Short mmCIF file of C-alpha atoms and ligand atoms in Angstrom, two decimals:
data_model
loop_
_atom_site.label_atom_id
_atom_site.label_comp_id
_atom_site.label_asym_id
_atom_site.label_seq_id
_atom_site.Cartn_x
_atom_site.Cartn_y
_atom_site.Cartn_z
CA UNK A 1454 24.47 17.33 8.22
CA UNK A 1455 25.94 13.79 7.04
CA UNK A 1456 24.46 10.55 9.02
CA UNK A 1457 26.81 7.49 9.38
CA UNK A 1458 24.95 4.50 8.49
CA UNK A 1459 26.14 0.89 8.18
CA UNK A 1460 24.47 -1.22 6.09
CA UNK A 1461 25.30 -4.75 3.76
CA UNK A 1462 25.29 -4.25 0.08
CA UNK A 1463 25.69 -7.31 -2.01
CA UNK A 1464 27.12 -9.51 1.14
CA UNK A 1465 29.55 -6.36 2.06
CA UNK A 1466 28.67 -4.68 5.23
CA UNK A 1467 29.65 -0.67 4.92
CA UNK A 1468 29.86 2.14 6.73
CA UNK A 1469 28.88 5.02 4.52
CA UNK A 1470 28.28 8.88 5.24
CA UNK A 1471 25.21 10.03 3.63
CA UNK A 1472 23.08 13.48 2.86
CA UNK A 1473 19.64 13.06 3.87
CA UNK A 1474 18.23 14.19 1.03
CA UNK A 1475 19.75 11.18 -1.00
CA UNK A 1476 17.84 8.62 -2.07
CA UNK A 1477 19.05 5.00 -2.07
CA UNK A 1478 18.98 5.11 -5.90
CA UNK A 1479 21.70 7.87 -5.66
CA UNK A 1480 23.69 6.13 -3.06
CA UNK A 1481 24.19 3.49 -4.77
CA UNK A 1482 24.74 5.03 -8.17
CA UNK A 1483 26.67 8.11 -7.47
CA UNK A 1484 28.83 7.14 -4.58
CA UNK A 1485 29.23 3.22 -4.88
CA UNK A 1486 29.24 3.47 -8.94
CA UNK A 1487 26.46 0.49 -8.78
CA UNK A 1488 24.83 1.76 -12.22
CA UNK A 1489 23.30 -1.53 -12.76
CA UNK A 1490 20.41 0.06 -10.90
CA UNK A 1491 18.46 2.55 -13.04
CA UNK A 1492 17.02 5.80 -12.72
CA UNK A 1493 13.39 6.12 -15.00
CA UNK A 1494 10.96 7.97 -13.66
CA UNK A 1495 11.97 8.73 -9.98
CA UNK A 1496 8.64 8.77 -8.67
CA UNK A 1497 8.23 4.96 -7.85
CA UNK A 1498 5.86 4.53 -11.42
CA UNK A 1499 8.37 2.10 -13.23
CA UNK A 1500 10.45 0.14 -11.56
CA UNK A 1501 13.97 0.77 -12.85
CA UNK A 1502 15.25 1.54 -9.63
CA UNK A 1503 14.43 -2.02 -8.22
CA UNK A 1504 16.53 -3.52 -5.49
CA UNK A 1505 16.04 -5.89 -2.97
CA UNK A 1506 15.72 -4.64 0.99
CA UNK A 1507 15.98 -7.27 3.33
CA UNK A 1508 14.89 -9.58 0.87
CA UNK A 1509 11.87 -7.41 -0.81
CA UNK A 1510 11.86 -5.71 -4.20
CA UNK A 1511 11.39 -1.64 -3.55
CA UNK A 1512 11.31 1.18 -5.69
CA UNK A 1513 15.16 2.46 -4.72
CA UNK A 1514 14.20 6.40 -5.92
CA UNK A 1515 12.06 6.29 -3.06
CA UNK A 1516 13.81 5.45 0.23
CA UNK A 1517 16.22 7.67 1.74
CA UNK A 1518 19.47 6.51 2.20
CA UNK A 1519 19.54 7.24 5.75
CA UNK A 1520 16.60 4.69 6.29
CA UNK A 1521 18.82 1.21 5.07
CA UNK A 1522 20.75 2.18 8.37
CA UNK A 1523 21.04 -1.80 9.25
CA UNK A 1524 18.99 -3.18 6.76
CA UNK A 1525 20.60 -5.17 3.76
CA UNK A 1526 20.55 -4.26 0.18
CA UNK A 1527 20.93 -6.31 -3.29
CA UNK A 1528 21.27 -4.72 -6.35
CA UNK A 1529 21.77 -6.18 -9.84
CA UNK A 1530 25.41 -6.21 -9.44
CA UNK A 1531 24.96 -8.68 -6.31
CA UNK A 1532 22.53 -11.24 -8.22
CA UNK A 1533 25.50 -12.48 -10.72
CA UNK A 1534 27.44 -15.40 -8.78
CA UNK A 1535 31.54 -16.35 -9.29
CA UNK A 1536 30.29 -19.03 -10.91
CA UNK A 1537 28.57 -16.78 -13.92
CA UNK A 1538 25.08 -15.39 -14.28
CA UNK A 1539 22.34 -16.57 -11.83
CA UNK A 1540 19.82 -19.03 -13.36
CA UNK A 1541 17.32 -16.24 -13.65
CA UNK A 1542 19.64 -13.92 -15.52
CA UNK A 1543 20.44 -16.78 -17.98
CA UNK A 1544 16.70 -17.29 -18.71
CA UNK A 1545 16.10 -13.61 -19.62
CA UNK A 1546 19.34 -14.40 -22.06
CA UNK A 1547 17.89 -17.17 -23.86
CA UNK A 1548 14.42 -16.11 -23.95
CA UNK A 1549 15.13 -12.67 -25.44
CA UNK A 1550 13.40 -11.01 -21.87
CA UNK A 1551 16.11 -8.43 -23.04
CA UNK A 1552 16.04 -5.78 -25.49
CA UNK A 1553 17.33 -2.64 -24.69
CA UNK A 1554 17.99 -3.70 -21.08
CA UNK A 1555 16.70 -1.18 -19.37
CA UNK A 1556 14.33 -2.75 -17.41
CA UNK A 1557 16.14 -6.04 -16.90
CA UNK A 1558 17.92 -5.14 -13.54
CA UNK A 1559 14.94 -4.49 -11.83
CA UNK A 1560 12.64 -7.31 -13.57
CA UNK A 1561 15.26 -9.53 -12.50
CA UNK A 1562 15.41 -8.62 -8.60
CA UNK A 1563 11.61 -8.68 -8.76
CA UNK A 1564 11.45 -12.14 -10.26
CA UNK A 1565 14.17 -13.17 -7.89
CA UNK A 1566 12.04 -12.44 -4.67
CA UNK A 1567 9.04 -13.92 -6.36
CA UNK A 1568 10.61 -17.59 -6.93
CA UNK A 1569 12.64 -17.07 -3.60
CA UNK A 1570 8.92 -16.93 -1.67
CA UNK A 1571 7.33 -18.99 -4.76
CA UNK A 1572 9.24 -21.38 -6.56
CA UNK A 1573 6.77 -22.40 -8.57
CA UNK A 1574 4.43 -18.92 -9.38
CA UNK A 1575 1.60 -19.42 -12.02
CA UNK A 1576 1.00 -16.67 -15.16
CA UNK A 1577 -0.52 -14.59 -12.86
CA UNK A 1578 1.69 -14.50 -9.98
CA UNK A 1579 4.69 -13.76 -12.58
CA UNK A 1580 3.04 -11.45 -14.24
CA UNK A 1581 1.65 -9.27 -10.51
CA UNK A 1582 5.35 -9.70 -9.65
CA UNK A 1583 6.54 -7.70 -11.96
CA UNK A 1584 3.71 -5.11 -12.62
CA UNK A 1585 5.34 -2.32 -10.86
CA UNK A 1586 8.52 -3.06 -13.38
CA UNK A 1587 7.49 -0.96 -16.81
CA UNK A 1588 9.49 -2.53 -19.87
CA UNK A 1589 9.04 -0.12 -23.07
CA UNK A 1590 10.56 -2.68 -25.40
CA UNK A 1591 9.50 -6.89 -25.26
CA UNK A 1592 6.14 -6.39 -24.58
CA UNK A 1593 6.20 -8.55 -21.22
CA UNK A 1594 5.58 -11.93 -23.11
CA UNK A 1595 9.38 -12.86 -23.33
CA UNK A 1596 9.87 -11.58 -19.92
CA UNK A 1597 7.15 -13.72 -18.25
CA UNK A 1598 7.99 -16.85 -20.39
CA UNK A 1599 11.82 -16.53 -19.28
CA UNK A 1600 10.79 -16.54 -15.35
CA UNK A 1601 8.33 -19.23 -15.89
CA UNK A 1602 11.63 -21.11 -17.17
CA UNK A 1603 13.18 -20.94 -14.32
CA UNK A 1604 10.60 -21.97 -12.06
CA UNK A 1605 9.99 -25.09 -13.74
CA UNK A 1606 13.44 -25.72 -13.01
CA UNK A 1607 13.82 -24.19 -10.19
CA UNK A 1608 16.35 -21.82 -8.35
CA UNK A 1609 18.51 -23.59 -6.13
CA UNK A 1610 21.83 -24.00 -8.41
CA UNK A 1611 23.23 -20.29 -7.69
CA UNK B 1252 16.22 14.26 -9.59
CA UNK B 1253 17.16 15.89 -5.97
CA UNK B 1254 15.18 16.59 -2.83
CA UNK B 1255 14.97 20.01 -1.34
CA UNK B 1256 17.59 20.06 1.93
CA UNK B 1257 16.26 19.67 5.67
CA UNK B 1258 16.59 18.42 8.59
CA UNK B 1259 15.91 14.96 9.54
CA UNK B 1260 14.94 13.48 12.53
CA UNK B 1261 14.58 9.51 13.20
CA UNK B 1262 13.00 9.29 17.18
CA UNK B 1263 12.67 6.00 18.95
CA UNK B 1264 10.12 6.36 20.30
CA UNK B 1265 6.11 7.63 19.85
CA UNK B 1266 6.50 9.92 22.91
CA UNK B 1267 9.78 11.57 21.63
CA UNK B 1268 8.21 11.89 17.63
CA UNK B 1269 4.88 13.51 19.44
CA UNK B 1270 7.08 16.00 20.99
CA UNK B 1271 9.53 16.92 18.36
CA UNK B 1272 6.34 17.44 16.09
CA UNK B 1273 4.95 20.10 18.73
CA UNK B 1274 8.41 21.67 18.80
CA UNK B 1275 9.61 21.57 15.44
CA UNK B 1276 6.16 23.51 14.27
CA UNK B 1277 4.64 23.67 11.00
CA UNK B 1278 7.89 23.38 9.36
CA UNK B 1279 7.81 19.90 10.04
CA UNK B 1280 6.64 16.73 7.88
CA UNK B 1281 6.40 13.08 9.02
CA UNK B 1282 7.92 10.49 6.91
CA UNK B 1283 6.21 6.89 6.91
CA UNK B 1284 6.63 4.67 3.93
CA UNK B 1285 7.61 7.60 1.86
CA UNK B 1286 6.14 6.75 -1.08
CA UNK B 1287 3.91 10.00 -0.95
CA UNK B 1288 5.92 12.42 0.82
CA UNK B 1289 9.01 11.74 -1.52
CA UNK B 1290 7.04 12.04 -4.59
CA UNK B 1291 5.73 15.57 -3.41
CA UNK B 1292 9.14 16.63 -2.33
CA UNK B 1293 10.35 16.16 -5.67
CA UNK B 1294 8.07 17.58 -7.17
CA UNK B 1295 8.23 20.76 -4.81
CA UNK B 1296 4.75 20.39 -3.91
CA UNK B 1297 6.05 20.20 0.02
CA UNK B 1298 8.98 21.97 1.23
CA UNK B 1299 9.69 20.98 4.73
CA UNK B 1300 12.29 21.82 6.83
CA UNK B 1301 12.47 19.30 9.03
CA UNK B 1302 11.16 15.50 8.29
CA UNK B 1303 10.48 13.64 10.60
CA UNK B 1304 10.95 9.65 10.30
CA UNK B 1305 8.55 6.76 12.17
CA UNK B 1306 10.63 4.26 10.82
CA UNK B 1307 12.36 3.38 13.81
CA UNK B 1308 9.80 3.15 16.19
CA UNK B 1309 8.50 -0.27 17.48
CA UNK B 1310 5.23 0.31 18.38
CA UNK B 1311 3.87 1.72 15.04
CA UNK B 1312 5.42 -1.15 13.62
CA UNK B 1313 3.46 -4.16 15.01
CA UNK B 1314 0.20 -5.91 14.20
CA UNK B 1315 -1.50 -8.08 16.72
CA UNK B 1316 -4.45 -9.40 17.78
CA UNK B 1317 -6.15 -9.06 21.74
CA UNK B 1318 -9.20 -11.05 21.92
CA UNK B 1319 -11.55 -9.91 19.73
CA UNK B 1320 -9.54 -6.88 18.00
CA UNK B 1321 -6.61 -6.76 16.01
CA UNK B 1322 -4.74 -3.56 16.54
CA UNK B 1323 -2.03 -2.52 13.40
CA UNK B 1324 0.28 -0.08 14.25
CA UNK B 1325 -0.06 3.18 11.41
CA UNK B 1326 4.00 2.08 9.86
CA UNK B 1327 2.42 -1.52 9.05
CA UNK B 1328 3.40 -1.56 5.39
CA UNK B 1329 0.44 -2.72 2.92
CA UNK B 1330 2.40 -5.95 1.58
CA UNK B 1331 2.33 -7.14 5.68
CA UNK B 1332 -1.19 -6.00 5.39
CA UNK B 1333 -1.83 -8.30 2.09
CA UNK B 1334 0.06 -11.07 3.86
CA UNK B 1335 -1.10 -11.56 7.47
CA UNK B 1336 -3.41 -14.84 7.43
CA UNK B 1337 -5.78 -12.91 10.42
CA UNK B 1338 -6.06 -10.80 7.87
CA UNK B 1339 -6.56 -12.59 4.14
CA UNK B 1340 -9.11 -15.01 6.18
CA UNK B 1341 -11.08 -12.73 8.71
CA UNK B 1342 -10.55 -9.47 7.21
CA UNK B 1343 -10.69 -10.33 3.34
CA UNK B 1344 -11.95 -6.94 2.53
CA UNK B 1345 -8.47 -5.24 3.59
CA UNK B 1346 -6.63 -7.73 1.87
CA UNK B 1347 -8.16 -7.05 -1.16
CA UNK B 1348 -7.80 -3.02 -0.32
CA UNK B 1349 -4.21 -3.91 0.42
CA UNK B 1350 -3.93 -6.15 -3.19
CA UNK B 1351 -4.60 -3.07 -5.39
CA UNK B 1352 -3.13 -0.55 -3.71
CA UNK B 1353 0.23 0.80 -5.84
CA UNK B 1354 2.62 -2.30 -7.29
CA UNK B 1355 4.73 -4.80 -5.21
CA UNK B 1356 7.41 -3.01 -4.88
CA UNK B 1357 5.33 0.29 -3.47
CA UNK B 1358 3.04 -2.21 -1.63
CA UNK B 1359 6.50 -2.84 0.41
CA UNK B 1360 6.83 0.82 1.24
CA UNK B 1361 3.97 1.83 1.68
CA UNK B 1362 2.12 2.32 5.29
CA UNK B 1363 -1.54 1.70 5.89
CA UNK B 1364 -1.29 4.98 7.96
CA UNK B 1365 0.39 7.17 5.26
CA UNK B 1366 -2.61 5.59 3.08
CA UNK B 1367 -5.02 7.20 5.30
CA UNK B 1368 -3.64 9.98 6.48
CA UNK B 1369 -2.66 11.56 2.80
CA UNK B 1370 -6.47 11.13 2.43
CA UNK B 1371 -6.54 11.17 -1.06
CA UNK B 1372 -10.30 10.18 -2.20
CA UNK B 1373 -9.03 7.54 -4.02
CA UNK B 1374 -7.09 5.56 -1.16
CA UNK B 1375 -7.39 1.85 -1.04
CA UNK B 1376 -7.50 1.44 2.37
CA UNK B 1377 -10.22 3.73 3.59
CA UNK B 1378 -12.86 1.69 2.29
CA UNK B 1379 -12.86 -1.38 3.32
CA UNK B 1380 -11.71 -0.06 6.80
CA UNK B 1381 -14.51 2.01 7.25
CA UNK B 1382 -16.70 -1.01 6.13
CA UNK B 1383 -15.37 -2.96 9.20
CA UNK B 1384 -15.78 0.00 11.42
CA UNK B 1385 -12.27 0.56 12.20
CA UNK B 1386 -11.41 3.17 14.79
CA UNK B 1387 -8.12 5.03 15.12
CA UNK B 1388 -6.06 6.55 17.57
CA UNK B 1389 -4.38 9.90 17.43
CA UNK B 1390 -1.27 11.35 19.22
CA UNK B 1391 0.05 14.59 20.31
CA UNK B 1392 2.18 15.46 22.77
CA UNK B 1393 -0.16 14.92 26.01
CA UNK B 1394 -3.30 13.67 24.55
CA UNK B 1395 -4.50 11.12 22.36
CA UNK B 1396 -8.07 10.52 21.30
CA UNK B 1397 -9.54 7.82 19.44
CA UNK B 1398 -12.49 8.32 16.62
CA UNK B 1399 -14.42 6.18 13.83
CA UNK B 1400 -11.97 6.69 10.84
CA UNK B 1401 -15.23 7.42 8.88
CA UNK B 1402 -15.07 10.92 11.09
CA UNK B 1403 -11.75 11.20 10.10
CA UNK B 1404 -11.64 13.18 6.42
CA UNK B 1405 -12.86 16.47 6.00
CA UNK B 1406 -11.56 17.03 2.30
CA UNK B 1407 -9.13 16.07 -0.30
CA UNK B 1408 -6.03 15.86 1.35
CA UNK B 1409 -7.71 17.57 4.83
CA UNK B 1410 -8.32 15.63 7.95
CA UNK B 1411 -9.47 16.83 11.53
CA UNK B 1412 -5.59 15.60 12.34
CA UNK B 1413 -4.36 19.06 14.52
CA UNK B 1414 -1.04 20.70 14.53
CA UNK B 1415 1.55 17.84 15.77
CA UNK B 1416 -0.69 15.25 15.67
CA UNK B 1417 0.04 11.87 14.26
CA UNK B 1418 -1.89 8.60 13.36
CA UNK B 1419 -0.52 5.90 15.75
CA UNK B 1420 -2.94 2.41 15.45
CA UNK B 1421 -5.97 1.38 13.84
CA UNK B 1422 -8.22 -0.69 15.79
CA UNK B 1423 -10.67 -3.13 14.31
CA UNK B 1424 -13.03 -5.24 16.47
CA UNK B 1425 -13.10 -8.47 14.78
CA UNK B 1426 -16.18 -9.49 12.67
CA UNK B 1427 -18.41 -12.15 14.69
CA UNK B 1428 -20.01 -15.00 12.42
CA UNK B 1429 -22.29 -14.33 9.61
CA UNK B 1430 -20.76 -11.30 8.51
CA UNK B 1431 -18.95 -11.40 5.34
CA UNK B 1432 -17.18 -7.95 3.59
CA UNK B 1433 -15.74 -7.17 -0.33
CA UNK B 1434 -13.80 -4.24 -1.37
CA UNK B 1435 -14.49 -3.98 -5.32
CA UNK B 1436 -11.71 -1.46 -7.21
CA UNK B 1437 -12.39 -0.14 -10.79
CA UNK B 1438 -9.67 1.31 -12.37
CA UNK B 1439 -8.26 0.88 -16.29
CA UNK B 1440 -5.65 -1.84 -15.51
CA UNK B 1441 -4.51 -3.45 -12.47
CA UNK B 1442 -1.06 -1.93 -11.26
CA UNK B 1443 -0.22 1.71 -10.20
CA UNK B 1444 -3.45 2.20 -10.75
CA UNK B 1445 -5.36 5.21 -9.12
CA UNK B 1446 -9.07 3.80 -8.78
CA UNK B 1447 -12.46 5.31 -10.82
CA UNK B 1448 -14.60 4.29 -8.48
CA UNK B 1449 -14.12 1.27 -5.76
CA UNK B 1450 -16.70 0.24 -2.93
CA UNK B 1451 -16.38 -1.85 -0.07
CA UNK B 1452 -19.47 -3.43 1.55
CA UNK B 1453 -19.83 -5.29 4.87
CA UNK B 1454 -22.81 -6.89 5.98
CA UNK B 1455 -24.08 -9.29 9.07
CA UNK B 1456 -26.85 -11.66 9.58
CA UNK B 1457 -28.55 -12.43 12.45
CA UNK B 1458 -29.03 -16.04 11.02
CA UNK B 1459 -28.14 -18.08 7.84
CA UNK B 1460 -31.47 -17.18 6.24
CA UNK B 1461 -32.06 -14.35 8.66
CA UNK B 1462 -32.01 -10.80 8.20
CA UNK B 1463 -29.33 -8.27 7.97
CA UNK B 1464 -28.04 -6.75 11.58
CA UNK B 1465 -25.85 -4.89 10.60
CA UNK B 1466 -24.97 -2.83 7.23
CA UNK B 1467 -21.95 -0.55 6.21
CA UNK B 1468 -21.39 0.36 2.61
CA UNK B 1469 -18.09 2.89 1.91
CA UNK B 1470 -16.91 4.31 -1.95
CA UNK B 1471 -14.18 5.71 -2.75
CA UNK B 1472 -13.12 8.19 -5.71
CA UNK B 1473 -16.74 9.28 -6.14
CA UNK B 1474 -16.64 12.62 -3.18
CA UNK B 1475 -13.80 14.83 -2.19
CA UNK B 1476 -13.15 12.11 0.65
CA UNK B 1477 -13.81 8.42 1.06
CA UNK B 1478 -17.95 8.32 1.27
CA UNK B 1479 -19.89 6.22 3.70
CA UNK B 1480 -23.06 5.20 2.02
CA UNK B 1481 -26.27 5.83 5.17
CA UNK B 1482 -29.30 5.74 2.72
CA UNK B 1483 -27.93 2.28 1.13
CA UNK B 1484 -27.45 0.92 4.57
CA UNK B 1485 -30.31 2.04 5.94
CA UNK B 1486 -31.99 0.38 2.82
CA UNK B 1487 -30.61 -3.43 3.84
CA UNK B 1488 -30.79 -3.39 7.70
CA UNK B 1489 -33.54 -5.30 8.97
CA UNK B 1490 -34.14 -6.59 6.07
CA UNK B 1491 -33.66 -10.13 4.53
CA UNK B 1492 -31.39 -9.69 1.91
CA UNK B 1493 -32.43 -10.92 -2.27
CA UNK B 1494 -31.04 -9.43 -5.61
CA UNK B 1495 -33.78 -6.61 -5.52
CA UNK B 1496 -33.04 -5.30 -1.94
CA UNK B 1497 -29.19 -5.08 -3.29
CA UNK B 1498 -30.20 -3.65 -6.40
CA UNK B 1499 -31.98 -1.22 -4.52
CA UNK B 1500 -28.95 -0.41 -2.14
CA UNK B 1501 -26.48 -0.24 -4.71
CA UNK B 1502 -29.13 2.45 -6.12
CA UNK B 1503 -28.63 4.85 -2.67
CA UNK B 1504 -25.58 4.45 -3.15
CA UNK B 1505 -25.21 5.65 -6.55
CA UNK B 1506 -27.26 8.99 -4.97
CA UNK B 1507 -25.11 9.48 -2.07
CA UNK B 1508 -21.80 9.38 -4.35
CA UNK B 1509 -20.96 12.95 -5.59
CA UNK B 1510 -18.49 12.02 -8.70
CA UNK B 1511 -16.87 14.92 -10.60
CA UNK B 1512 -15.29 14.85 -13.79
CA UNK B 1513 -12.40 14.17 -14.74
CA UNK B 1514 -9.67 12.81 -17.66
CA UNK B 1515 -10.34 9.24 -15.93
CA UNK B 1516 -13.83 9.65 -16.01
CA UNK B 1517 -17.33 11.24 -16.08
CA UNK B 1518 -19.35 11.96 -13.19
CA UNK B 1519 -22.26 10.34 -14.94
CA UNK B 1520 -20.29 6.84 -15.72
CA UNK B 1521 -18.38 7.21 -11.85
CA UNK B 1522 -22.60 7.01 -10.72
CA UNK B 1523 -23.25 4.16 -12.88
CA UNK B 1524 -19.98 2.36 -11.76
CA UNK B 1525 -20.97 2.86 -8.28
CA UNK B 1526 -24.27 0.87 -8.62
CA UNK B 1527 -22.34 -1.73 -10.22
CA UNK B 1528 -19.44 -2.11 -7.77
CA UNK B 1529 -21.75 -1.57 -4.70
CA UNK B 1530 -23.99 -4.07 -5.97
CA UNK B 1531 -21.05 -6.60 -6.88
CA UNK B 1532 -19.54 -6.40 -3.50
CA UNK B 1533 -22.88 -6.57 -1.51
CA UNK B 1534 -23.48 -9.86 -3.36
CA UNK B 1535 -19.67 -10.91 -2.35
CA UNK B 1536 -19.62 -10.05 1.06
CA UNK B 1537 -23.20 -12.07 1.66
CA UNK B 1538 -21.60 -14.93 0.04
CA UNK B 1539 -18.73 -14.59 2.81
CA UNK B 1540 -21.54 -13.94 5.62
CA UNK B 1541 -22.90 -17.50 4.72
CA UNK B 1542 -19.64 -19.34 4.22
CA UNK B 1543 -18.75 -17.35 7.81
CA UNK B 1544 -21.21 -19.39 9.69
CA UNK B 1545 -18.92 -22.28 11.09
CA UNK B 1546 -16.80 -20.49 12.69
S1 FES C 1276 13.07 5.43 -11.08
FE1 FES C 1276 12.28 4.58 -9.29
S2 FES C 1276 10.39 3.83 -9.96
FE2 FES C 1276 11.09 4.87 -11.73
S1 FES C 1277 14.11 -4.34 -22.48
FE1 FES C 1277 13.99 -2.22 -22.90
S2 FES C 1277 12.75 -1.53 -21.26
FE2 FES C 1277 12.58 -3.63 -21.09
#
């Protein structure tokens, strides 16, 4: 049987009718056509599926979509501002964090709720931010070097 | 990749979870963090019928401290665990458990009582809870009972938990001054890792240059459940403790462990490991003993 659950995706509060046996990763891919958020693995070993709930980067394959009933979500597609791409997305731009892209959506959430509780992490703190986020292709080095970037310069100018 | 159907049920409340679990039968599954139960789902390992959530209920959700004991409700998830300053400066040993269990973004999932209650010999949190002594309370419908979580495992993935009953709160009196704890985790790198061998020692003086009141020493990966170590505590207690009293310790240890082989590791190198680790976090936790004294 279908719950009704309400819940705020990228700043839009929705009422949605879900199976539970769907995971949040299949909410928001198959019914809200949110692809930005990846499938990999779907056993919670790398990351791909990253979004932020209630503020805190989880592995999406692995929460039912039932249990966001009142909690908010932000995916990939809700990081990018009117203005253009968030500082963080720029970075990864410019410091070639980016190959095949993959990775980047959920890199990118995780990096965001890093600097939003540390805005200015050390190499280790960037680099135990992101170690549940697998990238096959930069080799990490890029990727760590891009959010370090941003911290030096902070966050604030969305 | 798509779960198998059934029937899910999200109570309010402990008393109402207690009795659909006595109802629903052996059909039925509880869903914490999910981070365990999901994986096994998809991989058709489990088939339940019915799930049944704990998400929604308060109770299982809250950490706090009465006096002398901090009681943390089985839901807690392991990054509150990680975070909680009662915890990072009184209980360092947990917060280290809690550090190296999974990745972030599992550690945000992930419940301190799924942790034990999946009791998988390689848990994070076992150890350095049984080092502090940590008790926990079990539900059913009608009872509850409390017991030393180091009574708690009987096997890989078997527990003395009975038909319908569930882990509600773990309960850990507070160590006094002079005691100092380290959980130690060996693995081949340092996220989504599943440990080779860990330890977690926990020791108390009776005075800064005094001798050793109290001893617990507890390994995990190295026996089909999470090990407390007697012969290596009964090797330090009364004692005044010095590298070769340690040395020795971490040596009972190494004999109580019963390692197996596997692709991660040898049982013979899992032995030596244990000495190693056991050793490393004795000498930790007597450095926190001493640096415990102020307070
Ligand atoms: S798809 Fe979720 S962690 Fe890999
Ligand atoms: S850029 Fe390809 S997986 Fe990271």
């Amino acid at each position: 049987m279908k719950r009704l659950i309400k819940t705020n995706i990228n700043g839009k509060v929705m009422e949605l009718a879900v199976n539970p046996g769907q995971t949040l990763a299949d909410l928001l891919r198959y019914e809200l056509g949110l692809t930005g958020t990846k499938k990999g693995c779907e056993m919670g070993e790398c990351g791909s599926c990253t979004v932020l709930m209630d503020g805190r980067p989880v592995n999406s394959c692995l929460v039912l979509a039932v249990r966001v009933d009142g909690r908010s979500i932000t995916t990939i597609e809700g990081v990018e501002a009117d203005s253009g791409l968030h500082p963080i997305q720029k970075a990864f731009v410019e410091h070639g964090a980016i190959q095949c892209g993959f990775c980047s959506p959920g890199m990118i959430l995780s990096a965001k709720s890093l600097l939003e509780g540390n805005p200015s992490p050390d190499q280790v703190e960037i680099r135990t931010a992101i170690s549940g986020n697998l990238c096959r292709c930069t080799g990490y080095q890029k990727i760590v070097e891009a959010i370090a970037s941003v911290a030096h310069k902070g966050v604030k100018n969305e | 990749m798509l779960l198998p159907k059934f029937e899910y049920h999200d109570p309010g409340k402990l008393t109402e979870a207690c009795r659909l679990m006595a109802e629903l039968g052996q059909g039925a599954r509880l869903l914490a963090g999910g981070t365990d139960l999901l994986v096994n789902m998809k991989k058709s390992l489990v088939r339940p019928q019915h799930v049944v959530s704990l998400g929604r209920i308060p109770e299982l959700a809250s950490l706090k401290k009465e006096g002398r004991r901090i009681r943390i409700g089985s839901c807690v998830n392991i990054a509150d665990i990680a975070r909680e300053p009662v915890i990072s400066e009184r209980l360092t040993a947990l917060s280290e458990g809690a550090l190296s269990l999974g990745s972030p973004l599992i550690r945000n999932l992930a419940t301190i009582g799924g942790n034990i209650v999946t009791a998988r010999p390689a848990a994070d949190m076992p150890p350095p809870l049984i080092a502090y002594g940590a008790k926990i309370k079990l539900q059913k419908k009608g009872k509850s009972r409390t017991i030393p979580l180091d009574a708690f495992f009987t096997g890989p993935g078997s527990t003395v938990l009975e038909h319908g009953e569930l882990l509600s709160e773990i309960m850990i009196e507070m160590p006094s001054s002079l005691s100092g704890a380290s959980y130690i985790k060996l693995g081949v790198r340092k996220a989504l890792e599943i440990s080779l061998a860990s330890a977690a020692a926990f020791i108390r003086l009776d005075s800064p240059e005094g001798r050793i009141k109290d001893a617990r020493i507890a390994l995990g990966s190295v026996a089909p459940t999470p090990l407390r170590s007697r012969s290596a505590e009964e090797v330090l207690l009364g004692e005044c403790p010095s590298p070769a009293l340690f040395t020795k310790a971490s040596e009972e240890a190494a004999r109580d462990a019963r390692p197996i082989d596997d692709f991660r590791g040898s049982a013979e190198y899992r032995r030596d490991m244990v000495k190693v680790l056991t050793r490393r976090a004795l000498d930790k936790a007597l450095k926190r003993a001493i640096e415990n004294q102020e307070k």
